[in-house]
Amino acid sequence: MIVQQRLTLSTQGRGTYDITAQVEAVVRGAGIAAGLCHVFCHHTSASLILCENADPTVRRDLEGFLARLIPDGDRGFDHTDEGPDDMPAHVRAILTKMDLTLPVTGGHCALGTWQGVYLYEHRTRAHQRQVTVTVSGD
Amino acid sequence: MIVQQRLTLSTQGRGTYDITAQVEAVVRGAGIAAGLCHVFCHHTSASLILCENADPTVRRDLEGFLARLIPDGDRGFDHTDEGPDDMPAHVRAILTKMDLTLPVTGGHCALGTWQGVYLYEHRTRAHQRQVTVTVSGD
Amino acid sequence: MIVQQRLTLSTQGRGTYDITAQVEAVVRGAGIAAGLCHVFCHHTSASLILCENADPTVRRDLEGFLARLIPDGDRGFDHTDEGPDDMPAHVRAILTKMDLTLPVTGGHCALGTWQGVYLYEHRTRAHQRQVTVTVSGD
């Protein structure tokens, strides 16, 4: 069986947004006991990560790391049509990936205790982002 | 239902190769309305990415970024059997991943407007690469 | 059809652990001819990679690269509750990912000749890690 739902998510610019509850709601609604939950971000400057969900410092440190690794305005980048965060956003999204697959067990997302699902907005300005959740299984 | 097809792809050395049409052709041929399309690269020195598909500068900048992050001939690497691009190719493939899963909606790959599927060859010389596309769903 | 199995894996601290045989055992036991094998690590400081399986120097060089890219004790990190390897372990896991999906063909994991599945422990101390393998298909 397949249950598929499109989520429209608003971001307020660069940073991580916890979407665990929204993903879990699709899984619970699907009535699928065991299988997979696939989450997909339909963009190339936002991505999906699993991250520690208890201490917000982890996500702040992660953001600091990526900002140092792929600096906005880096003169090595020629694709700057939409500003200094344009190309860094593409590189960040490719390194953190736009697709994520989770196991479904006992009718819910079988995440670890400290795992949360986050939409990662890599552009500095606010955006609307499309995410598709596909639940498959028995 | 499962439909699986192996693609053999020729690369002309390091760089990204758009395989969106080939992946979509397998999905359309599968006759599966909703589900998942899994793409898998059977190598450890080539990978699969989703990337912006409109401006080739994005992919050139991405390549420049990876070349600076993981320099060919880096003296920190001991595994150099096949040349200065050998170990960097393994690291690049691990950071960009060999597996990619896309949603299937309405019988086709539900990619975002600006998303293309690219095989990323990380070796400097031409290679033949094996990619398996598996479409599952109803 | 869905077959799901939880593996408990002991690590002896930072490094890569070949779990290819354990993953393959679940696939062979599932009796599924064609489909997908999803492997999932229920933690945020350990991950799953596909890596070259012939020369251990590849995995040593990979570890050296990550140790230089994300140094333990980096003063840019504030989340240090569990020591100098705490935040680096989270960043390493996010960059190398906790989910991995492989094709199943002819009743087994269709890995490339040189591909092995590795659990990557990013903490310096030994841990017990939970991994779920989900096999789906016909």
Tab-separated table of C-alpha atoms in Angstrom:
chain	number	residue	atom	x	y	z
A	1	MET	CA	0.000	0.000	0.000
A	2	ILE	CA	1.114	3.573	-0.744
A	3	VAL	CA	-0.045	6.757	0.998
A	4	GLN	CA	1.374	10.017	-0.283
A	5	GLN	CA	0.929	13.537	0.999
A	6	ARG	CA	2.394	16.897	-0.009
A	7	LEU	CA	3.277	19.356	2.773
A	8	THR	CA	3.766	23.074	2.197
A	9	LEU	CA	6.160	24.494	4.766
A	10	SER	CA	7.007	28.124	5.428
A	11	THR	CA	10.513	29.009	6.526
A	12	GLN	CA	11.701	32.295	8.011
A	13	GLY	CA	15.070	32.057	6.315
A	14	ARG	CA	18.239	30.086	6.992
A	15	GLY	CA	17.989	27.487	9.733
A	16	THR	CA	16.479	24.165	10.733
A	17	TYR	CA	12.750	23.558	11.190
A	18	ASP	CA	11.483	20.543	13.116
A	19	ILE	CA	8.958	18.666	10.939
A	20	THR	CA	8.978	15.408	12.906
A	21	ALA	CA	5.368	15.790	14.072
A	22	GLN	CA	4.124	16.534	10.553
A	23	VAL	CA	5.915	13.515	9.107
A	24	GLU	CA	4.661	11.289	11.926
A	25	ALA	CA	1.095	12.518	11.376
A	26	VAL	CA	1.215	11.272	7.775
A	27	VAL	CA	2.586	7.914	8.929
A	28	ARG	CA	-0.046	7.481	11.651
A	29	GLY	CA	-2.800	8.456	9.221
A	30	ALA	CA	-1.567	5.970	6.631
A	31	GLY	CA	-2.549	2.907	8.636
A	32	ILE	CA	0.565	1.071	7.506
A	33	ALA	CA	2.040	-1.160	10.224
A	34	ALA	CA	5.483	-1.876	8.784
A	35	GLY	CA	7.379	-0.367	5.888
A	36	LEU	CA	9.117	2.822	4.890
A	37	CYS	CA	8.482	6.531	5.187
A	38	HIS	CA	10.183	8.547	2.456
A	39	VAL	CA	10.492	12.314	2.840
A	40	PHE	CA	11.471	14.425	-0.148
A	41	CYS	CA	12.266	18.124	-0.541
A	42	HIS	CA	11.392	19.465	-4.017
A	43	HIS	CA	14.111	22.138	-4.031
A	44	THR	CA	17.854	22.511	-4.559
A	45	SER	CA	18.530	25.100	-1.839
A	46	ALA	CA	16.774	23.405	1.093
A	47	SER	CA	17.333	19.902	2.422
A	48	LEU	CA	16.267	17.315	5.000
A	49	ILE	CA	18.360	16.076	7.895
A	50	LEU	CA	18.092	13.851	10.915
A	51	CYS	CA	19.581	15.704	13.875
A	52	GLU	CA	19.822	15.578	17.638
A	53	ASN	CA	16.496	16.944	18.958
A	54	ALA	CA	17.232	17.824	22.596
A	55	ASP	CA	19.812	20.614	22.675
A	56	PRO	CA	19.302	23.464	20.161
A	57	THR	CA	23.033	24.199	20.436
A	58	VAL	CA	23.665	21.178	18.224
A	59	ARG	CA	21.766	22.767	15.351
A	60	ARG	CA	23.408	26.140	15.959
A	61	ASP	CA	26.853	24.502	15.899
A	62	LEU	CA	25.930	22.614	12.730
A	63	GLU	CA	24.890	25.879	11.079
A	64	GLY	CA	28.155	27.511	12.185
A	65	PHE	CA	30.143	24.619	10.759
A	66	LEU	CA	28.406	24.818	7.362
A	67	ALA	CA	28.736	28.613	7.284
A	68	ARG	CA	32.504	28.291	7.798
A	69	LEU	CA	32.857	25.385	5.337
A	70	ILE	CA	30.845	27.056	2.557
A	71	PRO	CA	31.065	30.821	3.192
A	72	ASP	CA	28.407	33.084	1.703
A	73	GLY	CA	29.978	35.325	-0.903
A	74	ASP	CA	32.939	32.962	-1.465
A	75	ARG	CA	34.799	34.340	-4.470
A	76	GLY	CA	35.329	30.816	-5.758
A	77	PHE	CA	31.658	30.786	-6.797
A	78	ASP	CA	30.472	32.283	-10.123
A	79	HIS	CA	26.757	31.436	-9.752
A	80	THR	CA	25.647	34.466	-7.715
A	81	ASP	CA	22.440	35.434	-9.582
A	82	GLU	CA	20.347	35.461	-6.426
A	83	GLY	CA	22.971	36.807	-4.053
A	84	PRO	CA	25.913	35.648	-1.915
A	85	ASP	CA	23.879	32.788	-0.348
A	86	ASP	CA	22.738	31.353	-3.715
A	87	MET	CA	25.538	28.918	-4.556
A	88	PRO	CA	26.355	28.070	-0.905
A	89	ALA	CA	22.691	27.004	-0.557
A	90	HIS	CA	23.054	24.564	-3.469
A	91	VAL	CA	26.267	23.074	-2.052
A	92	ARG	CA	24.763	22.786	1.458
A	93	ALA	CA	21.672	21.044	0.053
A	94	ILE	CA	23.786	18.562	-1.929
A	95	LEU	CA	25.959	17.738	1.109
A	96	THR	CA	22.971	17.297	3.445
A	97	LYS	CA	20.628	15.741	0.821
A	98	MET	CA	17.016	16.289	-0.170
A	99	ASP	CA	15.772	12.733	0.374
A	100	LEU	CA	15.420	10.839	3.621
A	101	THR	CA	13.967	7.390	4.259
A	102	LEU	CA	12.840	6.182	7.692
A	103	PRO	CA	11.616	2.794	8.853
A	104	VAL	CA	7.948	2.426	9.828
A	105	THR	CA	7.400	-0.013	12.694
A	106	GLY	CA	4.188	-0.612	14.654
A	107	GLY	CA	2.416	2.058	12.626
A	108	HIS	CA	4.805	4.902	13.442
A	109	CYS	CA	8.163	6.343	12.386
A	110	ALA	CA	10.805	4.291	14.139
A	111	LEU	CA	13.149	7.146	14.971
A	112	GLY	CA	15.822	6.901	17.629
A	113	THR	CA	15.165	8.687	20.934
A	114	TRP	CA	17.325	11.672	19.999
A	115	GLN	CA	16.500	11.855	16.293
A	116	GLY	CA	14.323	14.609	14.866
A	117	VAL	CA	13.477	15.281	11.218
A	118	TYR	CA	14.400	18.816	10.158
A	119	LEU	CA	13.800	20.821	7.033
A	120	TYR	CA	16.980	22.809	6.520
A	121	GLU	CA	16.456	26.169	4.789
A	122	HIS	CA	19.767	27.273	3.297
A	123	ARG	CA	18.674	30.590	1.777
A	124	THR	CA	18.852	33.607	4.062
A	125	ARG	CA	15.363	34.813	3.114
A	126	ALA	CA	12.004	33.217	3.954
A	127	HIS	CA	10.645	30.654	1.476
A	128	GLN	CA	7.706	28.307	1.001
A	129	ARG	CA	8.986	24.763	0.593
A	130	GLN	CA	7.263	21.684	-0.806
A	131	VAL	CA	7.904	18.328	0.853
A	132	THR	CA	6.333	15.019	-0.201
A	133	VAL	CA	5.896	12.213	2.330
A	134	THR	CA	5.384	8.729	0.878
A	135	VAL	CA	4.519	5.855	3.205
A	136	SER	CA	4.757	2.356	1.759
A	137	GLY	CA	4.282	-1.056	3.296
A	138	ASP	CA	1.715	-3.513	4.604
B	1	MET	CA	4.700	-3.984	-7.774
B	2	ILE	CA	8.433	-3.753	-8.512
B	3	VAL	CA	10.066	-2.816	-11.816
B	4	GLN	CA	13.851	-2.859	-11.944
B	5	GLN	CA	16.198	-1.882	-14.714
B	6	ARG	CA	20.001	-1.659	-14.975
B	7	LEU	CA	21.476	1.233	-16.918
B	8	THR	CA	25.031	1.266	-18.275
B	9	LEU	CA	26.317	4.820	-18.512
B	10	SER	CA	29.533	6.046	-20.126
B	11	THR	CA	31.326	8.997	-18.594
B	12	GLN	CA	34.082	11.083	-20.172
B	13	GLY	CA	35.825	11.627	-16.866
B	14	ARG	CA	35.196	13.863	-13.882
B	15	GLY	CA	31.966	15.826	-13.950
B	16	THR	CA	28.191	15.582	-13.733
B	17	TYR	CA	26.008	13.779	-16.292
B	18	ASP	CA	22.278	14.459	-16.481
B	19	ILE	CA	20.411	11.133	-16.284
B	20	THR	CA	16.982	12.572	-15.454
B	21	ALA	CA	15.441	11.483	-18.769
B	22	GLN	CA	16.769	7.938	-18.435
B	23	VAL	CA	15.432	7.603	-14.882
B	24	GLU	CA	12.075	9.075	-15.895
B	25	ALA	CA	11.851	6.658	-18.837
B	26	VAL	CA	12.082	3.703	-16.437
B	27	VAL	CA	9.390	5.236	-14.214
B	28	ARG	CA	7.030	5.942	-17.109
B	29	GLY	CA	7.564	2.437	-18.484
B	30	ALA	CA	6.849	0.884	-15.086
B	31	GLY	CA	3.147	1.764	-15.097
B	32	ILE	CA	3.256	2.550	-11.392
B	33	ALA	CA	1.042	5.490	-10.417
B	34	ALA	CA	2.320	6.242	-6.909
B	35	GLY	CA	5.354	5.036	-5.037
B	36	LEU	CA	9.122	5.392	-5.014
B	37	CYS	CA	11.913	5.477	-7.565
B	38	HIS	CA	15.247	4.334	-6.159
B	39	VAL	CA	18.428	5.033	-8.101
B	40	PHE	CA	21.642	3.279	-7.135
B	41	CYS	CA	25.229	3.620	-8.347
B	42	HIS	CA	27.207	0.348	-8.066
B	43	HIS	CA	30.585	2.041	-7.537
B	44	THR	CA	32.608	3.769	-4.832
B	45	SER	CA	34.138	6.534	-6.964
B	46	ALA	CA	30.984	7.826	-8.676
B	47	SER	CA	27.781	9.032	-7.048
B	48	LEU	CA	24.275	10.381	-7.624
B	49	ILE	CA	23.083	13.886	-6.831
B	50	LEU	CA	20.045	16.073	-7.236
B	51	CYS	CA	21.211	19.445	-8.525
B	52	GLU	CA	19.893	22.654	-10.041
B	53	ASN	CA	19.260	21.903	-13.721
B	54	ALA	CA	19.050	25.352	-15.355
B	55	ASP	CA	22.442	27.048	-15.026
B	56	PRO	CA	25.506	24.843	-15.724
B	57	THR	CA	27.559	27.249	-13.599
B	58	VAL	CA	26.004	25.637	-10.515
B	59	ARG	CA	27.568	22.302	-11.373
B	60	ARG	CA	30.895	23.930	-12.268
B	61	ASP	CA	30.931	25.750	-8.923
B	62	LEU	CA	30.032	22.517	-7.109
B	63	GLU	CA	32.952	20.768	-8.809
B	64	GLY	CA	35.263	23.639	-7.862
B	65	PHE	CA	34.121	23.446	-4.247
B	66	LEU	CA	34.748	19.685	-4.028
B	67	ALA	CA	38.127	20.033	-5.772
B	68	ARG	CA	39.212	22.587	-3.152
B	69	LEU	CA	37.727	20.607	-0.228
B	70	ILE	CA	39.284	17.282	-1.252
B	71	PRO	CA	42.340	18.147	-3.373
B	72	ASP	CA	43.688	15.539	-5.782
B	73	GLY	CA	47.116	14.438	-4.648
B	74	ASP	CA	46.515	15.537	-1.030
B	75	ARG	CA	49.463	14.201	0.944
B	76	GLY	CA	47.125	13.268	3.783
B	77	PHE	CA	45.987	10.298	1.668
B	78	ASP	CA	47.897	7.002	1.570
B	79	HIS	CA	45.557	5.137	-0.802
B	80	THR	CA	46.986	6.324	-4.133
B	81	ASP	CA	47.129	3.018	-6.077
B	82	GLU	CA	45.221	4.395	-9.026
B	83	GLY	CA	46.619	7.929	-8.955
B	84	PRO	CA	46.094	11.293	-7.245
B	85	ASP	CA	42.300	11.252	-7.892
B	86	ASP	CA	41.793	7.765	-6.410
B	87	MET	CA	41.158	8.526	-2.735
B	88	PRO	CA	39.518	11.928	-3.385
B	89	ALA	CA	37.003	10.077	-5.599
B	90	HIS	CA	36.088	7.757	-2.710
B	91	VAL	CA	35.632	10.667	-0.286
B	92	ARG	CA	33.586	12.667	-2.813
B	93	ALA	CA	31.323	9.654	-3.466
B	94	ILE	CA	30.758	9.101	0.271
B	95	LEU	CA	29.902	12.773	0.852
B	96	THR	CA	27.520	12.936	-2.126
B	97	LYS	CA	26.128	9.369	-1.763
B	98	MET	CA	25.477	6.526	-4.166
B	99	ASP	CA	21.768	6.058	-3.418
B	100	LEU	CA	18.916	8.406	-4.174
B	101	THR	CA	15.177	7.903	-3.684
B	102	LEU	CA	12.523	10.010	-5.431
B	103	PRO	CA	8.750	10.062	-5.058
B	104	VAL	CA	6.617	8.735	-7.918
B	105	THR	CA	3.342	10.630	-8.351
B	106	GLY	CA	0.868	10.378	-11.228
B	107	GLY	CA	3.098	7.848	-12.969
B	108	HIS	CA	6.187	10.039	-13.143
B	109	CYS	CA	9.146	11.166	-11.020
B	110	ALA	CA	7.876	14.012	-8.860
B	111	LEU	CA	10.975	16.179	-9.087
B	112	GLY	CA	10.941	19.878	-8.278
B	113	THR	CA	11.042	22.299	-11.221
B	114	TRP	CA	14.773	22.942	-10.845
B	115	GLN	CA	15.862	19.446	-9.809
B	116	GLY	CA	17.796	17.189	-12.139
B	117	VAL	CA	19.290	13.748	-11.411
B	118	TYR	CA	23.006	13.620	-12.142
B	119	LEU	CA	25.536	10.833	-12.180
B	120	TYR	CA	28.702	12.347	-10.719
B	121	GLU	CA	31.906	10.834	-12.073
B	122	HIS	CA	34.712	11.560	-9.591
B	123	ARG	CA	37.599	9.876	-11.440
B	124	THR	CA	39.458	12.011	-13.956
B	125	ARG	CA	39.383	9.309	-16.633
B	126	ALA	CA	36.371	7.985	-18.575
B	127	HIS	CA	34.499	5.043	-17.043
B	128	GLN	CA	31.485	2.828	-17.670
B	129	ARG	CA	29.130	3.028	-14.703
B	130	GLN	CA	26.302	0.721	-13.648
B	131	VAL	CA	23.148	2.258	-12.195
B	132	THR	CA	20.062	0.314	-11.093
B	133	VAL	CA	16.643	1.980	-11.089
B	134	THR	CA	13.976	0.297	-8.947
B	135	VAL	CA	10.390	1.557	-9.117
B	136	SER	CA	8.020	0.302	-6.419
B	137	GLY	CA	4.401	1.102	-5.682
B	138	ASP	CA	0.849	0.562	-6.805
C	1	MET	CA	5.913	-7.854	1.285
C	2	ILE	CA	7.864	-6.303	4.169
C	3	VAL	CA	10.451	-8.035	6.361
C	4	GLN	CA	11.982	-5.977	9.135
C	5	GLN	CA	14.740	-6.842	11.582
C	6	ARG	CA	16.532	-4.883	14.287
C	7	LEU	CA	20.276	-5.460	14.714
C	8	THR	CA	22.211	-4.541	17.861
C	9	LEU	CA	25.822	-3.796	17.009
C	10	SER	CA	28.720	-3.220	19.390
C	11	THR	CA	31.420	-0.773	18.392
C	12	GLN	CA	34.851	-0.359	19.980
C	13	GLY	CA	34.871	3.377	19.418
C	14	ARG	CA	35.501	5.595	16.408
C	15	GLY	CA	35.866	3.788	13.109
C	16	THR	CA	34.065	1.786	10.436
C	17	TYR	CA	32.510	-1.650	11.024
C	18	ASP	CA	31.652	-3.908	8.091
C	19	ILE	CA	28.006	-5.006	8.437
C	20	THR	CA	27.546	-6.204	4.845
C	21	ALA	CA	27.141	-9.851	5.856
C	22	GLN	CA	24.545	-9.020	8.522
C	23	VAL	CA	22.509	-6.905	6.109
C	24	GLU	CA	22.733	-9.568	3.417
C	25	ALA	CA	21.601	-12.224	5.884
C	26	VAL	CA	18.384	-10.305	6.500
C	27	VAL	CA	17.820	-9.934	2.745
C	28	ARG	CA	18.449	-13.620	2.029
C	29	GLY	CA	16.163	-14.627	4.901
C	30	ALA	CA	13.385	-12.344	3.638
C	31	GLY	CA	12.665	-14.426	0.546
C	32	ILE	CA	12.089	-11.285	-1.505
C	33	ALA	CA	13.347	-11.593	-5.087
C	34	ALA	CA	13.292	-7.957	-6.203
C	35	GLY	CA	12.865	-4.733	-4.274
C	36	LEU	CA	14.694	-2.567	-1.794
C	37	CYS	CA	16.772	-3.045	1.340
C	38	HIS	CA	16.674	-0.049	3.660
C	39	VAL	CA	19.227	0.210	6.459
C	40	PHE	CA	18.716	2.748	9.225
C	41	CYS	CA	20.883	3.832	12.154
C	42	HIS	CA	18.817	5.007	15.162
C	43	HIS	CA	21.435	7.475	16.427
C	44	THR	CA	22.802	10.935	15.696
C	45	SER	CA	26.487	10.224	16.320
C	46	ALA	CA	26.886	7.097	14.192
C	47	SER	CA	26.066	6.661	10.514
C	48	LEU	CA	25.982	4.247	7.577
C	49	ILE	CA	28.194	4.413	4.513
C	50	LEU	CA	28.942	2.470	1.388
C	51	CYS	CA	32.726	2.275	1.022
C	52	GLU	CA	35.412	0.474	-0.911
C	53	ASN	CA	35.797	-2.943	0.720
C	54	ALA	CA	39.179	-4.204	-0.480
C	55	ASP	CA	41.883	-1.908	0.884
C	56	PRO	CA	41.523	-0.852	4.551
C	57	THR	CA	43.659	2.208	3.746
C	58	VAL	CA	40.607	3.741	2.067
C	59	ARG	CA	38.698	3.749	5.351
C	60	ARG	CA	41.734	5.001	7.265
C	61	ASP	CA	42.154	7.871	4.783
C	62	LEU	CA	38.429	8.650	5.027
C	63	GLU	CA	38.708	8.822	8.814
C	64	GLY	CA	41.755	11.102	8.520
C	65	PHE	CA	39.895	13.384	6.127
C	66	LEU	CA	36.887	13.711	8.450
C	67	ALA	CA	39.138	14.245	11.486
C	68	ARG	CA	40.843	17.146	9.692
C	69	LEU	CA	37.582	18.586	8.331
C	70	ILE	CA	35.747	18.436	11.672
C	71	PRO	CA	38.439	18.496	14.374
C	72	ASP	CA	37.608	17.176	17.836
C	73	GLY	CA	37.680	19.993	20.329
C	74	ASP	CA	37.123	22.668	17.633
C	75	ARG	CA	36.523	25.903	19.507
C	76	GLY	CA	33.803	26.841	17.046
C	77	PHE	CA	31.558	24.272	18.773
C	78	ASP	CA	29.578	25.109	21.942
C	79	HIS	CA	27.846	21.722	22.353
C	80	THR	CA	30.563	19.874	24.271
C	81	ASP	CA	28.492	18.193	27.016
C	82	GLU	CA	29.902	14.759	26.299
C	83	GLY	CA	33.416	15.809	25.403
C	84	PRO	CA	35.479	17.099	22.462
C	85	ASP	CA	34.128	14.411	20.070
C	86	ASP	CA	30.445	15.133	20.868
C	87	MET	CA	29.584	17.812	18.310
C	88	PRO	CA	32.024	16.530	15.654
C	89	ALA	CA	30.195	13.176	15.862
C	90	HIS	CA	26.863	14.892	15.095
C	91	VAL	CA	28.324	16.770	12.117
C	92	ARG	CA	30.045	13.638	10.773
C	93	ALA	CA	26.789	11.656	11.052
C	94	ILE	CA	24.823	14.353	9.218
C	95	LEU	CA	27.383	14.542	6.400
C	96	THR	CA	27.573	10.763	5.987
C	97	LYS	CA	23.877	10.049	6.723
C	98	MET	CA	22.001	7.555	8.878
C	99	ASP	CA	19.841	6.025	6.135
C	100	LEU	CA	20.942	3.900	3.201
C	101	THR	CA	18.821	2.138	0.582
C	102	LEU	CA	20.132	-0.684	-1.611
C	103	PRO	CA	18.517	-2.542	-4.494
C	104	VAL	CA	17.512	-6.168	-3.986
C	105	THR	CA	17.935	-8.299	-7.134
C	106	GLY	CA	17.696	-12.078	-7.427
C	107	GLY	CA	17.042	-12.362	-3.694
C	108	HIS	CA	20.212	-10.598	-2.564
C	109	CYS	CA	21.648	-7.126	-2.037
C	110	ALA	CA	22.805	-5.931	-5.436
C	111	LEU	CA	25.987	-4.221	-4.283
C	112	GLY	CA	28.823	-3.374	-6.645
C	113	THR	CA	31.931	-5.588	-6.491
C	114	TRP	CA	33.867	-3.096	-4.343
C	115	GLN	CA	30.985	-1.830	-2.197
C	116	GLY	CA	30.649	-2.769	1.458
C	117	VAL	CA	28.092	-1.525	3.990
C	118	TYR	CA	29.749	0.027	7.050
C	119	LEU	CA	28.429	1.279	10.346
C	120	TYR	CA	30.502	4.356	11.110
C	121	GLU	CA	30.992	5.024	14.834
C	122	HIS	CA	31.893	8.687	15.297
C	123	ARG	CA	32.264	8.738	19.098
C	124	THR	CA	35.690	7.862	20.445
C	125	ARG	CA	34.283	5.484	23.069
C	126	ALA	CA	32.612	2.091	22.517
C	127	HIS	CA	28.832	2.094	22.026
C	128	GLN	CA	25.948	-0.264	21.351
C	129	ARG	CA	24.153	0.832	18.196
C	130	GLN	CA	20.678	-0.054	16.908
C	131	VAL	CA	20.211	-0.583	13.184
C	132	THR	CA	16.926	-1.551	11.489
C	133	VAL	CA	16.943	-3.414	8.180
C	134	THR	CA	13.693	-3.283	6.175
C	135	VAL	CA	13.363	-5.392	3.044
C	136	SER	CA	10.420	-4.608	0.762
C	137	GLY	CA	9.363	-6.033	-2.574
C	138	ASP	CA	7.850	-9.038	-4.302
